XYZ file of C-alpha atoms in Angstrom:
579
model
C -42.708 -32.470 52.947
C -41.395 -34.297 49.780
C -39.833 -32.255 47.469
C -36.299 -30.532 46.098
C -34.865 -28.691 48.958
C -33.250 -25.153 48.821
C -29.559 -24.881 48.405
C -27.344 -22.828 50.606
C -26.855 -20.024 47.556
C -30.868 -20.110 47.425
C -31.245 -18.636 51.206
C -32.656 -15.333 51.360
C -30.168 -14.460 53.881
C -27.590 -14.957 51.171
C -28.675 -11.668 49.376
C -27.099 -9.627 52.588
C -23.803 -11.868 53.046
C -22.908 -13.720 49.354
C -22.245 -11.000 47.040
C -18.861 -9.957 46.301
C -19.476 -6.246 46.641
C -18.952 -3.426 49.267
C -22.452 -3.698 50.749
C -21.813 -7.367 51.493
C -18.531 -6.519 53.137
C -20.227 -4.308 55.475
C -22.597 -6.785 56.268
C -20.144 -9.616 57.004
C -17.612 -6.954 58.842
C -20.501 -6.120 60.995
C -21.697 -9.570 62.191
C -17.978 -10.175 62.919
C -18.071 -7.022 64.895
C -20.523 -8.888 67.048
C -18.106 -11.968 67.371
C -19.359 -14.285 64.788
C -17.206 -16.343 62.676
C -17.782 -16.602 58.887
C -18.237 -20.227 59.572
C -21.388 -19.298 61.827
C -23.543 -17.924 58.805
C -21.997 -18.980 55.669
C -24.444 -21.060 53.673
C -26.720 -21.673 56.953
C -30.404 -20.256 57.643
C -30.480 -17.285 59.696
C -33.577 -17.452 62.076
C -35.335 -14.632 63.401
C -36.812 -15.521 66.772
C -39.369 -12.695 67.380
C -39.859 -12.350 71.329
C -42.477 -10.726 73.077
C -41.122 -10.965 76.565
C -40.848 -7.647 78.776
C -40.672 -7.027 82.281
C -44.240 -6.370 82.378
C -46.084 -9.156 80.753
C -46.295 -12.223 83.509
C -47.554 -14.191 80.988
C -44.317 -14.094 78.936
C -42.209 -13.974 81.942
C -40.610 -17.225 81.114
C -39.300 -16.179 77.417
C -36.233 -14.521 78.549
C -35.192 -18.535 79.121
C -37.168 -19.844 76.526
C -35.856 -17.807 73.812
C -32.094 -19.472 74.981
C -33.828 -22.831 74.332
C -34.905 -21.734 70.973
C -31.436 -20.769 70.000
C -30.134 -24.074 71.053
C -32.661 -26.004 69.042
C -31.378 -23.596 65.982
C -27.738 -24.270 66.431
C -28.294 -28.161 66.665
C -30.034 -28.203 63.375
C -27.320 -25.887 61.809
C -28.834 -22.112 61.927
C -27.863 -19.081 63.242
C -30.430 -17.564 65.770
C -31.171 -14.020 65.642
C -33.532 -12.545 68.532
C -35.604 -9.755 67.506
C -37.789 -8.110 70.515
C -41.114 -7.029 69.770
C -43.895 -5.121 71.517
C -45.494 -7.210 74.263
C -48.575 -6.277 74.397
C -49.434 -7.493 78.316
C -53.071 -8.074 78.651
C -52.955 -7.167 82.398
C -51.365 -3.616 82.105
C -51.780 -2.082 78.767
C -54.481 0.321 78.784
C -56.901 1.106 77.488
C -56.814 -2.095 75.680
C -54.213 -4.432 73.865
C -56.569 -4.530 71.128
C -55.683 -1.025 70.274
C -52.001 -2.469 69.740
C -52.511 -6.083 67.948
C -52.364 -4.199 64.704
C -49.079 -2.349 65.739
C -47.673 -5.696 66.854
C -48.667 -7.124 63.405
C -47.000 -4.364 61.636
C -43.677 -4.527 63.528
C -43.665 -8.330 63.173
C -44.094 -7.819 59.287
C -41.595 -5.449 58.876
C -38.974 -6.962 61.323
C -39.022 -10.070 59.208
C -39.089 -8.482 55.715
C -36.196 -5.778 56.953
C -33.709 -8.263 58.103
C -31.392 -10.882 56.555
C -33.574 -13.928 57.595
C -34.695 -17.007 56.389
C -37.445 -18.306 58.836
C -39.163 -17.311 61.954
C -39.742 -18.376 65.274
C -42.827 -16.434 66.807
C -43.180 -16.241 70.754
C -46.400 -15.242 72.044
C -49.545 -16.131 74.028
C -50.790 -13.278 75.885
C -54.310 -12.592 74.059
C -53.227 -10.148 71.443
C -49.512 -11.670 70.815
C -50.994 -14.654 69.071
C -52.737 -13.066 66.126
C -50.723 -10.038 66.137
C -47.545 -12.274 65.474
C -49.128 -14.487 63.172
C -50.895 -11.824 60.850
C -47.584 -10.089 60.651
C -45.548 -13.287 59.901
C -48.337 -14.463 57.403
C -47.892 -11.138 55.386
C -44.114 -11.377 55.306
C -44.363 -14.862 54.131
C -41.351 -16.521 55.230
C -41.308 -20.062 56.843
C -42.391 -19.745 60.407
C -43.443 -21.577 63.546
C -45.520 -20.671 66.295
C -43.871 -21.082 70.122
C -47.050 -20.930 72.401
C -46.257 -19.597 76.073
C -48.347 -22.106 77.605
C -50.985 -21.566 80.331
C -49.946 -21.074 84.097
C -50.767 -23.457 86.754
C -53.833 -23.769 88.592
C -54.685 -21.130 91.307
C -55.543 -22.090 94.686
C -57.222 -20.811 97.838
C -58.328 -22.640 100.713
C -57.992 -25.871 98.733
C -60.331 -24.577 96.116
C -59.032 -24.419 92.578
C -59.036 -21.082 90.987
C -59.221 -20.013 87.588
C -57.853 -16.767 86.481
C -60.400 -14.246 85.405
C -63.325 -16.396 85.856
C -63.209 -16.587 89.566
C -61.602 -13.257 89.843
C -65.294 -11.893 88.450
C -67.014 -14.752 90.619
C -65.629 -13.701 93.906
C -65.805 -9.918 93.270
C -69.607 -10.146 93.159
C -69.523 -12.299 96.282
C -67.381 -9.636 97.755
C -70.130 -7.051 96.817
C -72.754 -9.006 98.082
C -70.773 -9.054 101.703
C -70.366 -12.771 101.152
C -66.482 -12.828 101.794
C -64.063 -10.803 103.716
C -61.442 -8.672 102.744
C -59.060 -11.021 104.136
C -60.439 -13.756 102.066
C -60.022 -11.287 99.042
C -56.588 -10.785 99.642
C -55.976 -14.217 99.742
C -57.720 -14.918 96.362
C -55.636 -12.150 95.148
C -52.365 -13.928 96.211
C -53.300 -17.499 95.124
C -55.255 -17.246 91.552
C -51.854 -16.699 89.578
C -49.164 -18.765 90.814
C -46.667 -18.958 88.032
C -45.720 -17.313 84.607
C -47.957 -18.384 81.591
C -51.392 -17.491 80.236
C -54.722 -17.499 81.644
C -55.368 -21.242 82.604
C -59.027 -20.928 81.842
C -60.456 -21.228 78.198
C -59.825 -17.678 78.027
C -58.582 -15.630 74.811
C -54.800 -16.972 75.238
C -55.766 -20.620 75.308
C -57.968 -20.183 72.718
C -55.939 -18.358 70.351
C -52.831 -20.603 70.966
C -55.118 -23.827 70.204
C -56.488 -21.982 67.052
C -52.885 -21.568 65.769
C -51.997 -24.956 66.533
C -55.432 -26.414 64.496
C -54.228 -23.899 61.881
C -50.861 -26.145 61.741
C -48.620 -23.596 62.745
C -47.408 -25.467 65.896
C -45.894 -28.561 66.908
C -48.413 -31.170 67.713
C -49.555 -30.688 70.958
C -47.708 -27.564 71.780
C -50.679 -25.466 72.846
C -51.587 -26.500 76.250
C -48.089 -27.741 77.667
C -48.006 -25.631 80.889
C -45.307 -22.959 80.912
C -43.896 -24.344 84.053
C -43.634 -27.906 82.795
C -40.159 -29.215 81.321
C -42.054 -30.337 78.419
C -42.078 -26.506 77.457
C -38.618 -26.229 77.432
C -38.183 -29.503 75.110
C -40.684 -27.905 72.971
C -39.004 -24.522 72.583
C -35.660 -26.188 71.299
C -37.633 -28.422 68.858
C -39.348 -25.420 67.284
C -35.569 -24.311 66.946
C -34.693 -27.425 65.285
C -37.865 -27.847 63.088
C -37.719 -23.991 61.915
C -34.243 -24.799 60.205
C -35.517 -27.960 58.482
C -38.804 -25.793 57.081
C -36.570 -23.307 55.633
C -34.682 -25.879 53.578
C -38.027 -27.549 52.762
C -39.274 -23.925 51.801
C -42.552 -24.834 53.859
C -44.131 -21.195 53.994
C -47.568 -20.288 55.425
C -49.216 -19.995 52.194
C -48.582 -24.016 52.081
C -50.275 -24.472 55.306
C -52.613 -21.569 56.072
C -55.431 -22.728 53.514
C -59.221 -22.155 53.859
C -59.143 -25.933 55.093
C -56.971 -24.979 57.654
C -58.829 -21.996 59.006
C -62.199 -24.331 58.658
C -60.234 -26.800 61.062
C -59.472 -23.879 63.479
C -63.098 -22.626 63.513
C -64.316 -26.252 64.403
C -61.933 -26.770 67.005
C -62.769 -23.406 68.716
C -66.368 -24.502 68.880
C -65.427 -27.624 70.586
C -63.323 -26.023 72.951
C -65.865 -23.621 74.359
C -63.446 -20.671 72.965
C -63.280 -17.086 73.756
C -65.702 -14.630 71.931
C -62.382 -12.813 70.589
C -61.844 -15.820 68.531
C -64.132 -14.677 65.995
C -62.372 -11.131 65.430
C -58.575 -12.527 65.424
C -59.322 -15.455 63.323
C -61.087 -13.536 60.592
C -58.203 -11.011 60.420
C -55.637 -13.831 60.434
C -57.404 -15.633 57.722
C -57.675 -12.495 55.610
C -53.778 -12.036 55.899
C -53.514 -15.452 54.369
C -55.892 -14.558 51.760
C -58.694 -16.537 53.126
C -61.814 -14.882 53.184
C -63.224 -16.211 56.140
C -66.492 -14.223 57.894
C -69.199 -14.703 60.352
C -70.993 -17.147 58.120
C -68.260 -19.620 58.699
C -68.609 -19.557 62.496
C -72.566 -19.791 62.238
C -72.192 -22.985 60.187
C -69.575 -24.870 62.435
C -71.596 -23.511 65.325
C -74.752 -25.653 64.389
C -72.551 -28.776 64.055
C -69.759 -29.024 66.603
C -70.577 -29.552 69.803
C -68.434 -28.385 73.179
C -66.473 -31.255 74.563
C -63.876 -29.453 76.575
C -65.227 -29.070 80.036
C -62.899 -26.202 80.863
C -63.864 -23.043 82.842
C -65.698 -20.773 81.955
C -67.969 -23.211 79.738
C -67.367 -26.042 81.954
C -67.445 -25.804 85.654
C -64.581 -28.157 87.088
C -61.468 -28.129 85.025
C -58.524 -25.759 83.750
C -56.239 -26.096 80.844
C -53.347 -27.924 83.182
C -56.064 -30.746 83.055
C -56.887 -30.235 79.398
C -53.071 -30.947 78.810
C -53.366 -34.258 81.430
C -56.138 -35.343 79.505
C -54.302 -35.423 76.134
C -54.329 -32.009 75.086
C -55.382 -30.337 71.814
C -54.579 -33.653 69.735
C -56.856 -35.736 72.058
C -59.602 -33.093 71.338
C -59.286 -33.194 67.605
C -59.122 -37.092 67.716
C -62.864 -36.610 68.833
C -63.798 -34.603 66.225
C -62.250 -35.871 63.330
C -65.709 -35.917 61.425
C -65.558 -32.259 61.568
C -61.880 -31.541 60.235
C -59.877 -31.679 57.188
C -57.477 -34.283 57.680
C -55.351 -33.918 55.008
C -54.355 -30.217 55.978
C -50.475 -29.862 55.970
C -49.093 -28.511 59.093
C -45.544 -27.127 60.187
C -44.165 -31.021 60.791
C -44.520 -31.361 57.068
C -47.010 -33.904 57.897
C -50.906 -33.728 57.382
C -53.352 -33.058 60.700
C -54.175 -36.905 60.447
C -50.688 -38.146 60.727
C -49.934 -35.526 63.582
C -52.929 -36.902 65.737
C -52.854 -40.687 64.485
C -51.663 -41.749 68.088
C -53.369 -39.099 70.449
C -55.518 -40.495 73.374
C -57.826 -39.169 75.770
C -56.992 -39.715 79.156
C -59.775 -38.423 80.927
C -63.204 -38.349 79.572
C -64.857 -35.958 81.722
C -62.236 -33.410 80.847
C -62.234 -33.976 77.055
C -65.586 -35.205 76.604
C -67.275 -37.326 73.438
C -69.435 -35.552 71.169
C -72.331 -37.903 72.345
C -71.631 -36.373 75.936
C -70.789 -32.639 75.326
C -71.154 -29.799 77.569
C -72.953 -27.932 75.141
C -74.840 -29.577 72.419
C -73.799 -26.759 69.935
C -70.544 -24.824 69.267
C -68.975 -22.220 71.917
C -70.475 -19.072 69.939
C -73.422 -18.007 68.132
C -73.703 -15.260 65.765
C -76.815 -13.059 66.044
C -78.328 -10.450 63.467
C -81.265 -8.478 63.541
C -81.941 -4.849 63.401
C -80.034 -4.038 66.446
C -76.986 -5.624 64.754
C -77.161 -5.677 60.958
C -73.695 -6.820 60.456
C -73.896 -9.038 63.474
C -72.915 -9.616 66.912
C -71.783 -12.477 69.030
C -72.851 -14.309 72.430
C -71.136 -17.383 74.003
C -74.609 -19.550 74.750
C -72.307 -22.288 76.339
C -71.370 -20.184 79.212
C -74.618 -18.247 80.239
C -77.842 -18.906 82.274
C -80.044 -21.059 79.878
C -83.085 -18.874 80.575
C -81.643 -16.049 78.710
C -81.228 -17.719 75.440
C -84.634 -16.246 74.737
C -85.368 -13.054 76.532
C -86.941 -9.782 76.040
C -86.466 -6.977 78.445
C -86.253 -3.221 78.688
C -83.119 -1.537 77.975
C -80.755 0.286 80.569
C -78.773 2.554 78.362
C -75.258 3.840 79.297
C -72.950 5.995 76.785
C -69.787 5.311 78.724
C -68.142 3.330 81.263
C -67.752 5.592 83.896
C -71.450 6.203 84.334
C -72.269 2.756 83.903
C -70.095 1.942 86.761
C -71.332 4.456 88.896
C -75.156 3.425 88.407
C -74.739 -0.139 89.009
C -73.062 0.571 92.465
C -76.227 2.711 93.074
C -78.446 0.551 95.276
C -81.266 2.434 94.318
C -81.085 2.127 90.691
C -84.180 1.315 89.213
C -83.571 -2.344 87.644
C -84.346 -5.570 87.584
C -83.082 -8.821 86.473
C -85.399 -8.751 83.478
C -83.486 -5.449 82.093
C -80.992 -5.464 79.259
C -77.733 -3.280 80.162
C -76.331 -1.728 77.407
C -72.727 -0.042 77.071
C -72.209 1.990 73.779
C -69.351 3.951 72.301
C -67.129 1.064 73.074
C -66.326 -0.432 69.965
C -63.333 -0.468 67.790
C -63.362 3.472 67.170
C -65.428 4.304 70.111
C -63.535 2.842 72.849
C -60.900 3.411 71.404
C -59.756 -0.143 70.516
C -62.795 -2.290 71.501
C -61.978 -2.772 75.296
C -62.711 -5.738 77.253
C -65.728 -3.736 78.979
C -68.505 -6.013 77.560
C -69.309 -8.147 80.665
C -71.008 -5.280 82.943
C -71.175 -5.556 86.164
C -74.393 -6.944 87.678
C -75.857 -4.045 89.551
C -74.959 -4.160 93.261
C -78.721 -4.266 94.166
C -79.388 -7.268 92.314
C -76.082 -8.946 93.501
C -77.297 -8.657 96.666
C -80.744 -10.204 95.744
C -78.694 -13.503 94.560
C -78.432 -12.658 90.892
C -75.264 -13.629 88.868
C -76.586 -13.057 85.344
C -78.710 -10.972 83.017
C -78.528 -9.741 79.551
C -75.724 -7.338 78.386
C -75.047 -5.861 75.118
C -72.436 -3.837 73.983
C -69.864 -3.020 71.262
C -67.449 -3.542 73.254
C -65.518 -6.984 73.709
C -65.256 -9.415 76.635
C -62.339 -10.992 78.286
C -62.275 -14.985 77.275
C -62.385 -15.861 80.940
C -65.627 -13.765 81.317
C -69.156 -15.403 81.182
C -72.415 -14.627 81.273
C -75.314 -13.724 78.823
C -73.157 -11.247 77.247
C -73.784 -9.923 73.678
C -70.741 -8.342 72.100
C -69.194 -6.844 69.090
C -72.361 -5.302 67.877
C -71.972 -4.279 64.379
C -71.887 -1.640 63.128
C -70.682 -0.022 66.303
C -72.686 2.896 67.744
C -69.793 5.374 67.680
C -70.263 5.401 63.828
C -74.198 5.762 64.197
C -74.786 1.837 64.341
C -78.366 0.908 65.704
C -77.092 0.475 69.127
C -76.719 4.406 69.215
C -80.363 4.865 68.743
C -81.538 2.809 71.919
C -83.234 4.741 74.708
C -84.099 3.605 78.235
C -87.456 1.216 78.284
C -87.019 0.349 74.718
C -87.805 -3.528 74.570
C -84.892 -5.568 72.934
C -85.824 -9.280 72.267
C -83.231 -11.919 71.595
C -83.465 -15.441 70.284
C -80.438 -17.630 70.190
C -81.864 -20.648 68.664
C -83.096 -18.403 65.802
C -80.004 -16.337 65.901
C -82.017 -13.139 66.362
C -81.501 -9.677 68.280
C -84.107 -7.007 67.475
C -85.058 -3.787 69.110
C -88.905 -3.409 69.120
C -89.362 0.201 68.017
C -90.954 1.139 65.084
C -88.922 2.091 61.731
C -90.398 5.579 62.114
C -89.274 6.438 65.387
C -85.971 5.077 64.539
C -85.597 7.259 61.592
C -86.473 10.052 63.628
C -83.881 9.147 66.387
C -81.245 8.315 63.428
C -81.833 12.194 62.258
C -81.311 13.621 65.791
C -77.949 11.817 66.001
C -74.950 13.436 66.474
C -71.356 12.057 65.904
C -69.421 12.156 69.290
C -66.170 13.943 69.454
C -62.966 12.160 67.935
C -60.911 10.293 70.057
C -57.537 11.246 68.832
C -56.192 14.158 66.793
C -52.596 12.816 66.452
C -50.393 9.889 67.018
C -50.782 5.991 66.545
C -54.301 6.571 67.839
C -55.271 9.029 64.954
C -53.929 6.656 62.249
C -55.685 3.374 64.076
C -59.107 5.789 63.793
C -58.486 6.227 60.142
C -57.862 2.745 59.232
C -59.624 0.306 61.687
C -62.291 -1.997 60.043
C -65.225 -3.156 62.029
C -65.793 -6.277 64.106
C -67.212 -8.479 61.706
C -64.468 -7.631 59.555
C -61.548 -8.632 62.108
C -60.707 -5.074 63.136
C -57.463 -5.243 60.844
C -56.299 -1.873 59.315
C -57.714 -1.760 55.893
C -54.169 -1.217 54.031
C -52.901 -4.375 55.885
C -55.260 -7.098 54.365
C -54.103 -9.137 51.700
C -56.645 -7.657 49.294
C -55.585 -4.029 49.716
C -52.566 -4.005 47.117
C -49.874 -5.869 45.363
C -47.606 -7.983 47.539
C -44.612 -6.044 49.080
C -41.231 -6.865 47.404
C -38.103 -7.810 48.793
C -36.115 -4.987 50.000
C -33.379 -3.547 47.682
C -29.969 -3.737 48.868
C -27.453 -1.275 47.474
């Protein structure tokens, strides 16, 4: 980026190391204690590498090695790398949900950056909540930063069939419940569906959020879809190290990149990719950390204009993220939706989006379609509103059976996951394919943490009849690898008395995706009576982090950030005192 570059005395880290006083003597002697000579830090940018590696996060299993590649790049560019480990929020293993800890990661990231003598930051993430958590925290900290995406794992394989993580797990689980595959088949699928380190290789939340971060301009061009096991991922990692050093000298901060235009670009790209429903919650939270008031209406505008052109499961049928990379990756997709993008947006390269994608090409027109031959004619997500969801809810119409885009049916209501799970396995359950399954008390406060419970299982009785989709409504989220006519993020949530808490078995619920409507067909007088009878459920927490979470979490339509972390909450945090 053109402009005057910083001088060594203007480095933030110089506040710790440069003064001729006792405190700085302590800083210098302690860094020497670790074996560094003064030539290694004097006048050089110190680069924090926030690494979310852990022994129990398969998506980030390669980060123990990639961090060394980043360090190599930092050193090559004349900086000093400092690795700062952060909570890993492993989607596969953390319970009740990693969403409970996204904001914890954001807080940790912000305070790690602010409290240490660093000038710029490389963020290492990828597994679902790590991307928004890292981005939110580092954006609030405000130092030059670049995001290093973990990348998708390799394709799964079973008996010569390509398997997609998550999506095919749900698919074959139903086939097993229906008695169509054997236990041996199931065990073989289990061993073949996840074959390497890296994130889900379907268009789940991980792939979605890595791509969104690239679309905002916070990654190197094309970085978000490089397979984790590809040698190109190693090269990209070292380039992140080299580039962040230059960004420090250029003083290229998140504030210069994360404009409203950048977030509108991200929303357009999300719609074209067939993104995860979780994109809405995370993008709103990330944007508000950058001081951009992005809301549900912005997604609705894009949804009507930008078609789904990435033929990737679960919206598509045949391909996975590895194929997307070979077809040209995100720069190629963005090249096909240029009319919907702000091409003058600045990125971490110091160049505009237009310059970054100028030479991008599509190498497989079936993987990355044209806008005239889309997977789905509108965007991946639709925001519905009505008396059942006054503040909105979301559906992914590109991944559900078309017959459910306009539907009315009787409600079958469950107040908690265990009772729902027990009922759907009962083959005498009084249910038809026209019923609307409802799970409540699963939102931000009710879950707690808004778990990925929204893809409610099809009742076993119906599975055996060949039913593979039906309308399901909840205030929960669902995995981005999921599919079906699932309506999620109902706001306000039932746990705090939202309209979903008033639904009873047999009530007729109507949805119309084209008209963006969702309504409970019950007279207002009856709803008022039920509202008066409603009682607040017991608190989920009475101490600890969960208690703090419960006191400060915002609703789904507002991004589920903590109220006190949003940019508008108070004055910017000052630099730490050094005495």
